[in-house]
Coordinates of C-alpha atoms and ligand atoms in Angstrom, one line a residue:
M1 CA -57.5 -38.4 -84.3
S2 CA -59.6 -36.8 -81.7
L3 CA -60.7 -39.5 -79.4
L4 CA -60.5 -37.2 -76.3
K5 CA -61.6 -33.9 -77.8
G6 CA -63.3 -31.7 -75.3
K7 CA -62.2 -33.8 -72.3
T8 CA -59.9 -32.6 -69.5
A9 CA -57.2 -35.1 -68.4
V10 CA -55.5 -34.7 -65.1
I11 CA -52.2 -36.7 -65.0
T12 CA -50.0 -37.0 -61.9
G13 CA -46.2 -37.2 -61.9
A14 CA -46.1 -36.3 -65.6
A15 CA -43.0 -34.2 -65.9
R16 CA -41.1 -37.2 -67.2
G17 CA -41.3 -40.9 -68.1
I18 CA -44.6 -42.6 -68.7
G19 CA -46.7 -39.7 -67.4
R20 CA -45.1 -37.3 -69.8
E21 CA -45.9 -39.6 -72.8
I22 CA -49.5 -40.0 -71.6
A23 CA -49.8 -36.2 -71.5
I24 CA -48.5 -35.8 -75.0
S25 CA -50.5 -38.7 -76.4
M26 CA -53.7 -37.5 -74.9
A27 CA -53.1 -34.0 -76.2
K28 CA -52.7 -35.5 -79.7
E29 CA -56.2 -36.9 -79.2
G30 CA -57.5 -33.4 -78.4
A31 CA -57.7 -33.5 -74.6
N32 CA -56.9 -30.5 -72.5
I33 CA -54.1 -31.4 -70.0
A34 CA -53.6 -30.5 -66.4
F35 CA -50.5 -32.3 -65.1
T36 CA -48.7 -32.4 -61.8
D37 CA -45.3 -33.1 -60.5
L38 CA -43.3 -32.4 -57.3
K39 CA -41.8 -29.1 -58.5
I40 CA -41.8 -26.6 -61.4
D41 CA -38.6 -27.5 -63.2
D42 CA -37.3 -27.5 -66.7
N43 CA -39.1 -30.7 -67.4
M44 CA -42.4 -29.3 -66.3
I45 CA -42.0 -26.0 -68.2
S46 CA -40.9 -27.7 -71.4
L47 CA -43.9 -30.1 -71.3
E48 CA -46.3 -27.3 -70.7
K49 CA -44.8 -25.4 -73.7
E50 CA -44.9 -28.6 -76.0
L51 CA -48.5 -29.3 -75.0
N52 CA -49.7 -25.7 -75.6
A53 CA -48.0 -25.7 -78.9
M54 CA -50.2 -28.6 -79.9
G55 CA -53.3 -26.3 -79.7
V56 CA -54.8 -27.7 -76.4
K57 CA -55.1 -26.0 -73.1
A58 CA -52.4 -27.3 -70.8
K59 CA -50.8 -26.4 -67.5
G60 CA -48.4 -28.0 -65.1
F61 CA -49.1 -27.8 -61.3
A62 CA -46.4 -28.3 -58.6
S63 CA -48.0 -30.7 -55.9
D64 CA -47.0 -33.6 -53.9
A65 CA -49.6 -36.3 -54.8
S66 CA -49.0 -38.1 -51.4
D67 CA -50.2 -34.9 -49.4
Y68 CA -54.0 -35.0 -48.9
A69 CA -54.6 -31.3 -48.3
Q70 CA -52.3 -30.2 -51.3
T71 CA -54.1 -32.6 -53.6
D72 CA -57.5 -31.3 -52.7
E73 CA -56.3 -27.8 -53.3
V74 CA -54.8 -28.6 -56.7
V75 CA -57.8 -30.5 -58.1
N76 CA -60.1 -27.7 -57.0
E77 CA -57.8 -25.3 -58.9
I78 CA -57.8 -27.5 -61.9
Q79 CA -61.6 -27.7 -61.9
K80 CA -61.8 -24.0 -61.7
E81 CA -59.4 -23.4 -64.5
F82 CA -60.4 -26.2 -66.9
G83 CA -64.1 -26.4 -66.0
S84 CA -64.2 -30.2 -65.7
V85 CA -62.2 -33.3 -64.7
D86 CA -63.1 -36.1 -67.1
I87 CA -60.1 -38.3 -67.0
L88 CA -57.8 -38.9 -64.0
V89 CA -54.5 -40.8 -64.5
N90 CA -52.9 -41.6 -61.2
N91 CA -49.4 -42.1 -62.5
A92 CA -47.0 -40.7 -59.9
G93 CA -44.9 -43.5 -58.3
I94 CA -41.5 -44.2 -56.8
T95 CA -39.4 -47.3 -56.0
R96 CA -37.2 -47.9 -53.0
D97 CA -36.1 -51.5 -53.7
T98 CA -34.5 -53.7 -51.1
L99 CA -34.9 -57.2 -49.6
L100 CA -37.4 -57.4 -46.7
M101 CA -34.6 -58.2 -44.2
R102 CA -33.0 -54.8 -45.0
M103 CA -36.2 -52.8 -45.5
D104 CA -36.8 -50.2 -42.7
E105 CA -40.0 -48.7 -41.6
E106 CA -39.4 -45.4 -43.3
T107 CA -38.7 -47.1 -46.7
W108 CA -42.0 -49.1 -46.4
D109 CA -44.0 -46.0 -45.3
M110 CA -42.7 -43.7 -48.1
V111 CA -43.5 -46.1 -50.9
I112 CA -47.0 -46.8 -49.6
K113 CA -47.6 -43.1 -49.1
V114 CA -46.4 -42.0 -52.5
N115 CA -47.8 -44.9 -54.6
L116 CA -51.0 -45.8 -52.8
K117 CA -52.2 -42.9 -50.7
S118 CA -51.7 -40.6 -53.6
V119 CA -54.2 -42.6 -55.6
F120 CA -56.8 -42.2 -52.8
N121 CA -56.0 -38.5 -52.5
F122 CA -56.5 -37.7 -56.2
T123 CA -59.6 -40.0 -56.7
K124 CA -61.2 -38.6 -53.6
A125 CA -60.6 -35.0 -54.7
A126 CA -61.7 -35.7 -58.3
Q127 CA -64.8 -37.8 -57.7
K128 CA -66.9 -34.9 -56.3
F129 CA -66.6 -33.3 -59.7
M130 CA -67.1 -36.5 -61.6
L131 CA -70.2 -37.2 -59.5
K132 CA -71.7 -33.9 -60.5
Q133 CA -70.9 -34.5 -64.2
K134 CA -72.2 -38.1 -63.9
S135 CA -69.1 -39.2 -65.9
G136 CA -65.5 -39.8 -65.5
S137 CA -62.7 -42.4 -66.2
I138 CA -60.2 -43.1 -63.6
I139 CA -56.9 -44.8 -64.6
N140 CA -54.6 -46.1 -62.0
M141 CA -51.0 -47.0 -62.7
S142 CA -50.4 -50.4 -61.0
S143 CA -47.6 -52.9 -62.1
V144 CA -47.2 -56.5 -63.1
V145 CA -45.5 -56.9 -59.7
G146 CA -48.7 -55.8 -58.0
V147 CA -50.3 -58.8 -59.6
S148 CA -47.6 -61.4 -59.1
G149 CA -45.2 -59.9 -56.5
N150 CA -41.4 -59.6 -56.9
A151 CA -38.4 -60.3 -54.7
G152 CA -36.8 -57.1 -53.5
Q153 CA -40.0 -55.1 -54.0
A154 CA -42.3 -56.0 -51.1
N155 CA -43.1 -52.4 -50.5
Y156 CA -43.6 -51.5 -54.2
S157 CA -45.6 -54.6 -54.9
A158 CA -47.8 -54.2 -52.0
S159 CA -48.5 -50.5 -52.9
K160 CA -49.3 -51.6 -56.5
A161 CA -51.5 -54.6 -55.3
G162 CA -53.3 -52.1 -53.1
I163 CA -54.1 -49.9 -56.1
I164 CA -55.8 -52.9 -57.8
G165 CA -58.1 -53.5 -54.8
F166 CA -58.8 -49.7 -54.6
T167 CA -59.6 -49.6 -58.4
K168 CA -62.1 -52.5 -58.3
S169 CA -63.8 -51.0 -55.2
V170 CA -64.2 -47.6 -56.8
A171 CA -65.5 -49.3 -59.9
K172 CA -68.3 -51.0 -57.8
E173 CA -69.0 -47.9 -55.8
L174 CA -69.2 -45.3 -58.6
G175 CA -70.2 -47.3 -61.6
S176 CA -73.9 -46.5 -61.2
R177 CA -73.0 -42.8 -61.5
G178 CA -71.3 -43.2 -64.9
I179 CA -67.8 -43.3 -63.4
R180 CA -65.3 -46.0 -64.5
S181 CA -62.2 -47.1 -62.7
N182 CA -59.5 -49.3 -64.3
A183 CA -55.9 -50.1 -63.6
I184 CA -53.0 -50.6 -65.9
A185 CA -50.3 -53.1 -65.0
P186 CA -47.2 -52.2 -67.1
G187 CA -44.5 -54.7 -67.3
F188 CA -40.9 -53.7 -67.9
I189 CA -41.1 -50.2 -69.4
I190 CA -37.9 -48.3 -70.4
T191 CA -37.9 -45.1 -68.4
D192 CA -35.6 -43.4 -65.8
M193 CA -37.1 -45.7 -63.2
T194 CA -35.9 -48.9 -64.9
A195 CA -32.7 -47.3 -66.3
K196 CA -31.4 -47.4 -62.7
L197 CA -31.4 -51.2 -62.7
P198 CA -28.1 -53.0 -63.5
E199 CA -27.7 -54.2 -67.1
D200 CA -27.7 -57.9 -66.2
V201 CA -31.0 -57.5 -64.3
R202 CA -32.5 -55.7 -67.3
N203 CA -31.3 -58.4 -69.7
E204 CA -32.8 -61.1 -67.4
W205 CA -36.2 -59.4 -67.4
I206 CA -36.2 -59.1 -71.2
K207 CA -35.5 -62.8 -71.5
G208 CA -38.7 -63.6 -69.6
I209 CA -40.9 -61.4 -72.0
P210 CA -42.5 -63.2 -74.8
L211 CA -42.4 -60.2 -77.1
R212 CA -38.6 -60.0 -76.2
R213 CA -38.4 -56.3 -75.6
G214 CA -39.0 -53.8 -72.9
G215 CA -42.1 -51.7 -73.4
T216 CA -42.1 -48.0 -74.3
P217 CA -44.0 -45.2 -72.5
Q218 CA -46.0 -45.0 -75.8
D219 CA -47.2 -48.6 -75.2
V220 CA -48.6 -47.5 -71.9
A221 CA -50.1 -44.3 -73.2
N222 CA -52.0 -46.1 -75.9
A223 CA -53.7 -48.1 -73.2
C224 CA -54.5 -44.9 -71.4
I225 CA -56.1 -43.5 -74.5
F226 CA -58.3 -46.5 -74.8
L227 CA -59.3 -46.4 -71.1
G228 CA -59.8 -42.6 -71.1
S229 CA -61.9 -42.6 -74.2
D230 CA -65.4 -43.8 -75.1
L231 CA -63.9 -46.7 -76.9
S232 CA -63.9 -48.3 -73.4
S233 CA -67.3 -47.2 -72.2
Y234 CA -68.3 -50.7 -71.1
V235 CA -64.9 -51.5 -69.4
S236 CA -64.6 -50.9 -65.6
G237 CA -63.0 -52.5 -62.7
Q238 CA -60.3 -54.2 -64.8
V239 CA -56.7 -54.6 -64.8
L240 CA -55.0 -54.2 -68.3
N241 CA -51.6 -55.8 -68.4
V242 CA -49.3 -53.9 -70.8
C243 CA -46.3 -56.2 -70.4
G244 CA -45.4 -57.9 -73.7
G245 CA -47.1 -61.1 -72.6
M246 CA -44.9 -61.4 -69.4
N247 CA -47.9 -61.8 -67.0
T248 CA -49.6 -64.7 -68.9
Ligands
NAI301 P1 -40.3 -42.0 -63.4 O1 -39.5 -42.1 -62.2 O2 -39.6 -41.8 -64.7 O3 -41.4 -40.8 -63.3 C1 -42.3 -40.7 -62.2 C2 -42.7 -39.3 -62.0 O4 -43.5 -39.2 -60.8 C3 -41.5 -38.3 -61.8 O5 -41.7 -37.1 -62.7 C4 -41.5 -38.0 -60.4 O6 -41.0 -36.6 -60.1 C5 -43.1 -38.0 -60.1 N1 -43.4 -38.2 -58.7 C6 -42.7 -39.0 -57.8 N2 -43.3 -38.8 -56.5 C7 -44.3 -37.8 -56.7 C8 -45.2 -37.2 -55.8 N3 -45.2 -37.5 -54.5 N4 -46.1 -36.3 -56.2 C9 -46.1 -36.0 -57.6 N5 -45.2 -36.5 -58.5 C10 -44.3 -37.4 -58.0 O7 -41.3 -43.3 -63.4 P2 -42.0 -44.1 -64.7 O8 -41.2 -45.2 -65.0 O9 -42.5 -43.0 -65.7 O10 -43.3 -44.6 -63.8 C11 -44.6 -44.1 -63.9 C12 -45.6 -45.0 -63.2 O11 -45.6 -46.2 -63.8 C13 -45.3 -45.2 -61.7 O12 -46.4 -45.3 -61.0 C14 -44.5 -46.5 -61.8 O13 -44.6 -47.2 -60.6 C15 -45.4 -47.2 -62.9 N6 -44.7 -48.4 -63.5 C16 -43.5 -48.2 -64.2 C17 -42.9 -49.3 -64.8 C18 -41.6 -49.2 -65.5 O14 -41.1 -50.2 -65.9 N7 -41.0 -48.0 -65.7 C19 -43.5 -50.6 -64.7 C20 -44.7 -50.7 -64.0 C21 -45.3 -49.6 -63.4

């Protein structure tokens, strides 16, 4: 299929996990892919090769999404090399889980900076090009815990709830200029991030999911294709839960 043919998608934190799958799935739909991650490593190089072999233009960029100046620089570079920024997927994120009584200031600040400030950084840098184009789709990776909270994840949940407020505000500010902004709230998705959890915790999560399985990165990527493509041309300011029915 070619739902995204001719569009350039920028995906942050895409060297592995959900971001990597989004990059591959969007390339399958014909999008050119500019992706970022913290450093140029084997993961980044192999993804770049895989995407180029699919016949689209693709390039990986080393950049810390939580750094404002670096982000502005990398988005300008992407615009120069690719000619447009049509889809922005703010995917980069980290967890530093611990109970509030043990959470120090540094752990709080780090999660808010990487998960929430990065979304501001990339959206701010990309919107100037989207405004000129009078089109764009911004997709922000929130989480079910940003909607409902979770013990042991006060920092992470707060960052993901912040993303939802940001997403809705941007939808209201930029909608009249043809720019859409939506959030995805994945539930329990099987990636490196969740593999770190002890097995009993993972099994407990799965028991609470009506579809009785963890999600796959492909499940999330499919939602990104919908939100990035013209199939969702009348959808903005929404939070799409991709959670097997968990948040119902
Ligand atoms: P992951 O840990 O497998 O991959 C995250 C990627 O982001 C890594 O490649 C990492 O190097 C990159 N990254 C981290 N900090 C960065 C920074 N400052 N700048 C640029 N890149 C950075 O995580 P996963 O599971 O693929 O998660 C992707 C997104 O989905 C995250 O925002 C996460 O919070 C969200 N999410 C994941 C869920 C899950 O169950 N795995 C559930 C709900 C949301």
